[in-house]
Short mmCIF file of C-alpha atoms in Angstrom, two decimals:
data_model
loop_
_atom_site.label_atom_id
_atom_site.label_comp_id
_atom_site.label_asym_id
_atom_site.label_seq_id
_atom_site.Cartn_x
_atom_site.Cartn_y
_atom_site.Cartn_z
CA MET A 1 106.60 159.92 132.33
CA LYS A 2 106.22 162.71 134.88
CA THR A 3 108.72 162.89 137.70
CA VAL A 4 107.27 162.19 141.15
CA ALA A 5 108.71 162.70 144.60
CA THR A 6 107.78 161.95 148.19
CA ILE A 7 109.15 161.13 151.62
CA SER A 8 109.95 157.40 151.83
CA THR A 9 110.52 157.12 155.57
CA PRO A 10 107.98 157.47 158.40
CA ILE A 11 107.16 161.06 159.32
CA GLY A 12 108.70 162.09 162.63
CA ARG A 13 112.00 162.65 164.36
CA GLY A 14 114.75 160.17 163.59
CA ALA A 15 118.39 159.70 162.68
CA ILE A 16 117.79 159.87 158.93
CA ALA A 17 114.98 160.45 156.46
CA ILE A 18 114.81 159.66 152.74
CA VAL A 19 113.27 161.75 149.99
CA ARG A 20 112.87 159.81 146.75
CA MET A 21 112.27 160.95 143.16
CA SER A 22 111.55 158.90 140.04
CA GLY A 23 111.06 159.98 136.44
CA ASP A 24 112.73 161.52 133.42
CA ASP A 25 113.69 164.75 135.22
CA ALA A 26 114.83 163.22 138.53
CA LEU A 27 118.54 163.81 137.89
CA LYS A 28 117.95 167.32 136.52
CA ILE A 29 115.88 168.32 139.56
CA ALA A 30 118.44 166.83 141.95
CA ALA A 31 121.25 168.75 140.24
CA SER A 32 119.31 171.99 140.81
CA MET A 33 119.34 171.56 144.58
CA PHE A 34 122.33 169.34 145.46
CA SER A 35 126.04 170.07 145.20
CA CYS A 36 129.20 168.30 146.32
CA LYS A 37 132.98 168.81 146.03
CA LYS A 38 133.54 165.76 143.82
CA LEU A 39 131.27 166.98 141.01
CA THR A 40 130.86 170.23 139.16
CA SER A 41 127.22 169.21 138.72
CA PHE A 42 125.23 166.29 140.05
CA SER A 43 123.92 165.79 136.51
CA SER A 44 127.21 163.97 135.81
CA ALA A 45 126.85 161.69 138.83
CA GLU A 46 127.96 158.08 138.48
CA PRO A 47 125.04 155.67 138.95
CA ASN A 48 124.85 153.62 142.15
CA TYR A 49 127.46 155.80 143.86
CA MET A 50 126.74 157.63 147.12
CA TYR A 51 127.77 161.31 147.18
CA TYR A 52 128.16 163.42 150.30
CA GLY A 53 127.25 167.05 149.84
CA GLN A 54 124.79 169.83 150.55
CA VAL A 55 121.16 170.18 149.59
CA ASP A 56 119.84 173.73 149.28
CA ALA A 57 116.14 173.84 150.12
CA GLY A 58 115.88 177.63 150.01
CA LYS A 59 114.95 178.40 153.60
CA VAL A 60 117.19 175.63 154.96
CA LYS A 61 120.28 173.64 154.01
CA ASP A 62 121.46 170.23 155.12
CA ASN A 63 124.44 167.95 154.66
CA VAL A 64 123.06 164.84 152.97
CA LEU A 65 123.93 161.71 151.03
CA ALA A 66 122.62 161.52 147.46
CA VAL A 67 122.51 158.52 145.14
CA TYR A 68 121.46 158.21 141.49
CA PHE A 69 120.02 155.02 139.97
CA LYS A 70 120.00 155.16 136.19
CA ALA A 71 117.14 153.72 134.13
CA PRO A 72 116.41 150.91 133.56
CA ARG A 73 118.58 149.53 136.38
CA SER A 74 116.57 151.02 139.20
CA TYR A 75 113.67 149.98 141.38
CA THR A 76 111.10 151.69 139.16
CA GLY A 77 112.89 151.15 135.86
CA GLU A 78 113.21 154.95 135.55
CA ASP A 79 115.85 157.43 136.67
CA VAL A 80 115.70 157.52 140.47
CA VAL A 81 117.41 159.87 142.94
CA GLU A 82 117.33 159.54 146.72
CA PHE A 83 118.40 162.08 149.31
CA GLN A 84 119.30 160.73 152.75
CA CYS A 85 119.07 163.68 155.11
CA HIS A 86 118.79 164.22 158.85
CA GLY A 87 115.46 163.13 160.28
CA GLY A 88 112.91 165.73 161.28
CA VAL A 89 109.47 166.68 160.07
CA ARG A 90 110.14 170.23 158.94
CA LEU A 91 113.49 169.51 157.27
CA VAL A 92 112.25 166.74 154.98
CA GLU A 93 109.14 168.75 154.14
CA GLU A 94 111.33 171.63 152.93
CA ILE A 95 113.45 169.27 150.80
CA LEU A 96 110.31 167.76 149.29
CA LYS A 97 108.88 171.22 148.61
CA THR A 98 112.08 172.10 146.76
CA CYS A 99 111.76 168.98 144.59
CA ILE A 100 108.24 170.13 143.74
CA LYS A 101 109.47 173.67 143.08
CA TYR A 102 111.89 172.39 140.42
CA GLY A 103 109.29 170.31 138.59
CA ALA A 104 108.41 167.13 140.46
CA GLU A 105 104.89 166.14 141.48
CA ILE A 106 103.77 164.45 144.70
CA ALA A 107 103.71 160.67 144.30
CA ASP A 108 100.58 158.67 145.02
CA LYS A 109 100.51 155.72 147.43
CA GLY A 110 102.60 152.87 146.04
CA GLU A 111 103.45 154.82 142.89
CA PHE A 112 107.12 153.80 142.84
CA THR A 113 106.22 150.10 143.00
CA LYS A 114 103.39 150.61 140.51
CA ARG A 115 105.88 152.14 138.07
CA ALA A 116 108.15 149.14 138.63
CA PHE A 117 105.23 146.90 137.62
CA LEU A 118 104.22 149.01 134.61
CA ASN A 119 107.84 149.13 133.42
CA GLY A 120 108.15 145.35 133.60
CA LYS A 121 110.54 145.25 136.55
CA ILE A 122 108.25 143.11 138.68
CA ALA A 123 105.06 141.05 138.34
CA LEU A 124 101.85 142.06 140.09
CA SER A 125 102.26 139.19 142.55
CA ASP A 126 105.80 140.45 143.35
CA ALA A 127 104.29 143.80 144.33
CA GLU A 128 101.81 142.06 146.62
CA GLY A 129 104.72 140.22 148.22
CA ILE A 130 106.37 143.56 148.95
CA ILE A 131 103.33 144.95 150.76
CA ASP A 132 102.96 141.65 152.62
CA MET A 133 106.57 141.94 153.81
CA ILE A 134 105.86 145.42 155.13
CA ASN A 135 102.79 144.16 157.00
CA SER A 136 104.20 140.81 158.19
CA GLU A 137 104.22 140.17 161.93
CA SER A 138 105.80 136.71 162.03
CA ILE A 139 108.92 135.03 160.68
CA ALA A 140 106.95 132.52 158.61
CA SER A 141 104.91 135.31 157.05
CA LEU A 142 108.05 137.32 156.31
CA ASN A 143 109.71 134.38 154.59
CA ALA A 144 106.61 133.59 152.54
CA SER A 145 106.23 137.25 151.58
CA TYR A 146 109.88 137.42 150.56
CA ARG A 147 109.51 134.42 148.26
CA LEU A 148 106.43 136.05 146.75
CA SER A 149 108.20 139.41 146.30
CA THR A 150 111.19 137.82 144.55
CA GLY A 151 109.02 136.26 141.85
CA MET A 152 108.89 132.61 142.90
CA ILE A 153 105.12 132.37 142.48
CA ALA A 154 105.14 134.60 139.39
CA ASP A 155 107.75 132.38 137.71
CA LYS A 156 105.69 129.28 138.47
CA ILE A 157 102.49 130.82 137.13
CA LYS A 158 104.24 132.20 134.03
CA SER A 159 105.62 128.75 133.20
CA LEU A 160 102.12 127.27 133.46
CA GLN A 161 100.74 130.08 131.32
CA ASP A 162 103.38 129.42 128.65
CA ILE A 163 102.41 125.74 128.51
CA LEU A 164 98.72 126.66 128.34
CA LEU A 165 99.32 129.27 125.65
CA ASP A 166 101.19 126.74 123.52
CA CYS A 167 98.26 124.33 123.90
CA ILE A 168 95.79 127.06 122.88
CA SER A 169 97.92 127.95 119.86
CA GLN A 170 98.07 124.35 118.68
CA LEU A 171 94.31 123.93 118.98
CA GLU A 172 93.63 127.22 117.18
CA ALA A 173 95.97 126.20 114.35
CA SER A 174 94.20 122.85 114.04
CA LEU A 175 90.95 124.65 113.24
CA ASP A 176 92.43 125.71 109.90
CA TYR A 177 93.51 122.15 109.09
CA PRO A 178 90.98 119.94 110.87
CA GLU A 179 91.69 116.77 108.90
CA GLU A 180 95.47 116.92 109.35
CA MET A 181 95.91 118.42 112.82
CA GLU A 182 92.76 118.45 114.96
CA GLU A 183 92.82 114.88 116.25
CA GLU A 184 96.50 115.04 117.24
CA ALA A 185 96.17 118.54 118.74
CA LYS A 186 93.20 117.47 120.87
CA ARG A 187 94.98 114.34 122.07
CA ASP A 188 98.13 116.25 123.02
CA GLY A 189 96.08 119.06 124.47
CA LYS A 190 94.18 116.72 126.76
CA ASN A 191 97.45 115.39 128.20
CA ILE A 192 98.68 118.94 128.75
CA VAL A 193 95.46 119.94 130.49
CA GLU A 194 95.66 116.92 132.81
CA SER A 195 99.23 117.86 133.73
CA LEU A 196 98.24 121.47 134.37
CA ILE A 197 95.33 120.39 136.57
CA ALA A 198 97.68 118.27 138.69
CA GLN A 199 100.16 121.11 139.13
CA LEU A 200 97.52 123.72 139.92
CA GLN A 201 95.75 121.39 142.34
CA LYS A 202 99.01 120.90 144.23
CA LEU A 203 99.44 124.69 144.35
CA SER A 204 95.83 125.24 145.40
CA ASP A 205 96.19 122.74 148.24
CA THR A 206 98.80 125.01 149.84
CA SER A 207 96.47 128.01 150.11
CA LYS A 208 94.85 127.01 153.40
CA VAL A 209 98.21 126.62 155.12
CA GLY A 210 99.41 129.75 153.34
CA GLY A 211 96.53 131.72 154.81
CA TYR A 212 97.53 130.73 158.35
CA ILE A 213 101.16 131.60 157.63
CA ARG A 214 100.18 135.05 156.35
CA GLN A 215 97.42 135.96 158.80
CA GLY A 216 98.17 133.79 161.83
CA ILE A 217 95.87 131.49 163.79
CA ASN A 218 92.99 132.79 165.93
CA VAL A 219 92.90 130.83 169.20
CA ALA A 220 89.95 131.29 171.61
CA ILE A 221 90.38 130.22 175.24
CA ILE A 222 86.98 129.06 176.48
CA GLY A 223 85.70 127.49 179.68
CA GLN A 224 83.83 128.04 182.89
CA ALA A 225 84.92 130.59 185.46
CA ASN A 226 88.05 129.87 187.50
CA VAL A 227 89.38 126.99 185.41
CA GLY A 228 92.57 128.93 184.62
CA LYS A 229 91.91 130.60 181.27
CA SER A 230 93.62 133.86 182.21
CA SER A 231 96.54 131.96 183.72
CA LEU A 232 96.86 130.09 180.43
CA LEU A 233 96.95 133.37 178.48
CA ASN A 234 99.67 134.68 180.81
CA ALA A 235 101.66 131.46 180.36
CA PHE A 236 101.48 131.82 176.57
CA ALA A 237 102.44 135.49 176.69
CA GLY A 238 105.21 134.99 179.24
CA LYS A 239 103.90 137.92 181.26
CA ASP A 240 100.95 138.95 183.43
CA ARG A 241 98.65 140.04 180.61
CA ALA A 242 95.39 139.14 182.38
CA ILE A 243 94.33 139.61 186.00
CA VAL A 244 94.21 136.29 187.85
CA THR A 245 92.18 135.88 191.08
CA ASP A 246 90.09 133.23 192.81
CA ILE A 247 87.02 135.41 192.35
CA ALA A 248 84.70 134.12 189.63
CA GLY A 249 83.91 136.60 186.87
CA THR A 250 87.20 138.56 187.04
CA THR A 251 87.51 138.57 183.23
CA ARG A 252 84.42 140.27 181.81
CA ASP A 253 85.59 141.08 178.31
CA SER A 254 87.87 139.47 175.75
CA LEU A 255 91.62 140.08 176.03
CA GLU A 256 93.95 139.58 173.07
CA GLU A 257 97.63 138.76 173.00
CA TYR A 258 99.88 137.82 170.07
CA VAL A 259 102.36 134.99 170.51
CA GLU A 260 104.81 133.72 167.89
CA VAL A 261 105.38 129.96 167.79
CA ASP A 262 107.77 128.38 165.26
CA GLY A 263 107.44 131.50 163.14
CA ILE A 264 103.62 131.38 163.13
CA MET A 265 101.61 134.12 164.85
CA LEU A 266 98.95 132.99 167.30
CA LYS A 267 96.26 135.50 168.22
CA MET A 268 95.26 134.37 171.72
CA ILE A 269 91.81 135.48 172.87
CA ASP A 270 91.11 135.11 176.59
CA THR A 271 87.37 135.17 177.12
CA ALA A 272 85.07 135.74 180.07
CA GLY A 273 84.29 132.67 182.15
CA ILE A 274 81.08 131.16 180.87
CA ARG A 275 78.45 130.63 183.54
CA GLU A 276 74.88 131.58 184.37
CA THR A 277 74.85 135.03 185.94
CA GLY A 278 72.45 137.83 186.74
CA ASP A 279 75.13 140.49 186.24
CA ILE A 280 74.33 142.37 183.01
CA VAL A 281 77.95 143.28 182.28
CA GLU A 282 79.19 139.74 182.91
CA SER A 283 76.37 138.34 180.75
CA MET A 284 77.54 140.52 177.87
CA GLY A 285 81.05 139.17 178.38
CA VAL A 286 79.76 135.58 178.28
CA GLU A 287 77.93 136.24 175.00
CA ARG A 288 81.07 137.80 173.53
CA SER A 289 83.02 134.74 174.63
CA ILE A 290 80.71 132.43 172.70
CA GLN A 291 80.87 134.59 169.58
CA ALA A 292 84.69 134.83 169.79
CA ALA A 293 84.91 131.05 169.99
CA LYS A 294 82.63 130.55 167.00
CA GLY A 295 84.74 132.96 164.93
CA SER A 296 88.11 131.49 165.90
CA ASP A 297 90.23 128.93 164.04
CA ILE A 298 90.63 126.75 167.11
CA ILE A 299 89.09 126.59 170.58
CA LEU A 300 91.10 125.72 173.66
CA PHE A 301 88.37 124.39 175.93
CA VAL A 302 89.87 124.61 179.41
CA THR A 303 88.66 122.43 182.26
CA GLU A 304 90.09 121.31 185.59
CA ALA A 305 91.88 118.07 186.38
CA GLY A 306 90.37 115.82 189.00
CA ARG A 307 86.80 115.82 187.70
CA GLN A 308 84.79 114.88 184.63
CA LEU A 309 83.17 117.45 182.38
CA ASN A 310 79.91 118.57 183.96
CA ASP A 311 76.58 118.90 182.16
CA TYR A 312 77.04 122.64 181.66
CA GLU A 313 80.45 122.12 180.00
CA ASN A 314 79.13 119.33 177.76
CA ASP A 315 76.25 121.55 176.70
CA LEU A 316 78.69 124.39 176.01
CA ILE A 317 80.96 122.18 173.89
CA SER A 318 77.96 121.07 171.81
CA GLN A 319 77.51 124.67 170.62
CA PHE A 320 80.82 124.61 168.75
CA ASP A 321 82.27 122.72 165.81
CA SER A 322 83.85 119.63 167.34
CA ASP A 323 86.73 119.72 164.84
CA LYS A 324 87.81 123.08 166.28
CA ILE A 325 87.92 122.02 169.93
CA MET A 326 91.13 121.07 171.70
CA LEU A 327 90.47 119.87 175.27
CA VAL A 328 92.97 121.38 177.73
CA ILE A 329 93.04 119.92 181.23
CA ASN A 330 94.51 122.48 183.61
CA LYS A 331 95.74 122.21 187.21
CA CYS A 332 97.41 118.84 186.60
CA ASP A 333 99.93 119.80 189.28
CA ILE A 334 97.09 119.23 191.79
CA ASN A 335 95.21 116.30 190.23
CA ASP A 336 95.69 113.88 187.35
CA ASP A 337 92.55 111.95 186.52
CA GLY A 338 93.93 110.07 183.53
CA ARG A 339 91.51 111.63 181.04
CA GLU A 340 92.46 112.14 177.41
CA GLY A 341 93.39 115.72 176.62
CA ILE A 342 96.35 118.05 176.72
CA LYS A 343 97.42 118.22 180.34
CA ILE A 344 98.97 121.42 181.60
CA SER A 345 99.63 123.48 184.68
CA ALA A 346 99.30 127.10 183.65
CA LYS A 347 100.46 128.14 187.10
CA ASP A 348 103.74 126.19 186.86
CA ASN A 349 104.10 126.63 183.08
CA LYS A 350 104.04 122.87 182.52
CA GLY A 351 102.81 121.48 179.21
CA ILE A 352 102.58 124.94 177.65
CA ASP A 353 105.26 124.35 175.00
CA GLU A 354 103.59 121.09 173.96
CA LEU A 355 100.24 122.87 173.71
CA LYS A 356 101.76 125.56 171.50
CA ARG A 357 103.24 122.95 169.17
CA ARG A 358 99.97 121.02 169.00
CA ILE A 359 98.13 124.18 167.93
CA VAL A 360 100.61 125.04 165.17
CA ASP A 361 100.96 121.44 163.96
CA SER A 362 97.20 121.06 163.63
CA PHE A 363 97.21 123.82 161.01
CA VAL A 364 100.64 123.90 159.39
CA ASN A 365 102.18 120.44 159.71
CA THR A 366 100.20 118.97 156.83
CA GLY A 367 102.92 117.83 154.46
CA VAL A 368 103.03 121.20 152.69
CA ASP A 369 106.55 122.40 151.94
CA THR A 370 106.43 125.90 153.42
CA ASN A 371 109.79 126.66 151.80
CA GLY A 372 108.51 125.83 148.32
CA ASP A 373 105.78 127.19 146.08
CA ILE A 374 102.94 128.16 148.39
CA ILE A 375 99.88 130.39 147.96
CA THR A 376 99.54 132.90 150.81
CA ASN A 377 97.38 135.51 149.09
CA SER A 378 93.59 135.05 148.97
CA ARG A 379 93.37 136.77 145.56
CA HIS A 380 95.89 134.33 144.15
CA ALA A 381 94.02 131.40 145.69
CA GLN A 382 90.79 132.52 144.00
CA ALA A 383 92.56 132.93 140.65
CA VAL A 384 94.09 129.45 140.85
CA SER A 385 90.70 128.01 141.82
CA LYS A 386 89.02 129.65 138.81
CA ALA A 387 91.76 128.40 136.49
CA LEU A 388 91.34 124.89 137.88
CA GLU A 389 87.60 124.98 137.34
CA SER A 390 88.05 126.08 133.72
CA LEU A 391 90.66 123.39 133.01
CA LYS A 392 88.48 120.68 134.57
CA ASN A 393 85.59 121.81 132.37
CA ALA A 394 87.86 121.60 129.32
CA LYS A 395 88.96 118.09 130.30
CA CYS A 396 85.36 116.91 130.67
CA ASN A 397 84.38 118.41 127.30
CA TYR A 398 87.29 117.12 125.23
CA SER A 399 85.40 114.11 123.93
CA SER A 400 81.93 115.60 123.59
CA LEU A 401 82.34 119.20 122.41
CA PRO A 402 84.07 120.79 119.41
CA THR A 403 87.48 122.44 119.69
CA GLU A 404 85.99 125.94 119.69
CA CYS A 405 84.16 125.22 122.96
CA ILE A 406 87.24 123.72 124.58
CA LEU A 407 89.23 126.83 123.66
CA ILE A 408 86.79 129.01 125.59
CA ASP A 409 87.63 127.18 128.83
CA LEU A 410 91.37 127.20 128.11
CA ARG A 411 91.37 130.94 127.44
CA GLU A 412 89.46 131.55 130.68
CA ALA A 413 92.07 129.52 132.56
CA TYR A 414 94.85 131.56 130.95
CA PHE A 415 93.08 134.80 131.87
CA SER A 416 92.62 133.68 135.49
CA LEU A 417 96.31 132.84 135.90
CA GLY A 418 97.28 136.13 134.28
CA ALA A 419 95.42 137.98 137.01
CA ILE A 420 98.13 136.75 139.41
CA THR A 421 101.12 137.94 137.39
CA GLY A 422 99.29 141.00 136.11
CA ASN A 423 99.40 140.39 132.37
CA THR A 424 95.60 140.01 132.24
CA ALA A 425 94.66 141.92 135.40
CA SER A 426 92.13 144.72 135.08
CA GLU A 427 93.02 148.32 135.84
CA ASP A 428 90.67 148.27 138.84
CA ILE A 429 92.53 145.32 140.38
CA ILE A 430 95.90 146.97 139.79
CA ASP A 431 94.75 150.27 141.31
CA SER A 432 93.24 148.47 144.30
CA ILE A 433 96.48 146.61 145.04
CA PHE A 434 98.71 149.66 144.89
CA SER A 435 96.30 151.76 146.95
CA LYS A 436 97.25 149.54 149.91
CA PHE A 437 100.85 150.73 149.79
CA CYS A 438 102.22 153.54 151.90
CA LEU A 439 103.56 156.77 150.43
CA GLY A 440 107.12 156.49 149.22
CA LYS A 441 107.06 152.80 148.34
#
């Protein structure tokens, strides 16, 4: 396979930068431009050993560290060489140009990881875990992405595929000997299918929680003007993110702030105070507030202590899904009317920690073991759902349809699961996944 090279660290000034090559000629190209006192030629470099020496990039030279990873014990499964040089845009560009001069080609986005997949080093789901780790913004997401990248989900899916493949093989064999094998194969196969349905259903049930772990929870703060919405946002953020005044209509557009709670990212959306107004700009803010609430995962409906909800607030609440609303009673440091709801004082930061926990628990504390097998990727969730549907169809048809028809559903289930690991994924899906990677990964 052709040798590719690129810069694997962000472009810009920094302490170090890494230029990476992978392919059959990686060591040969490296030996053409790197020299050190310990070796007569880098072509005789010991694998996995860091060498300090000089890289000659024609116009410039630099003292660098070079390491050689020998195939197949490398990230890509091919010969890999990395140069760790001083950071700087022009310097690393010259080193990369020299790699190209001696025979390498510029790598595409995600090409190193794609080669790892094509060479059997990782499953397709492992690769998706890697890109998720790069993009993770919370501890929970990082941990879930790490488990995905290290093959935990792939191993689970592969084991289910192996069981399913054995079932398919037994049923196909029974077609040649229907009188001797078919009845027993169908009976055993039905038990296997029922077991697979139970395991996949358990896995599928984790996908909703997994989505919140991966993407976070969208929280809209809604209420009338001057009930303390902006103060609540500031209390969550631990800083003065929003302007707080006694003047109604101070917030005229949505403000966003990200807050991490128990490893889960909350996207807090402070909205304009909702009220009847003749101000065109404020009216636009009110409409945006309503739309933000409707598109959120949960709504913190903020009201004041010391009074009941008024007709306007009740009418406003009726516009939203009641299951999404969490009533927050603010200014409890001034009044406490005994109403049911989460009582806080945004000004004094009282009740804020409890409110944070209530938000997270309402989405994540559902009995799902977040340290076990959990689906965090929407593509994987869809594949599991399709496999489940096919297996349930097979179960329903076991008594009424011939073996050939049952096999169609079982093969479709096998194909759906293979889309997760990559052994049945189409080229378009594979290309789409790796196009999301950055250069050098």
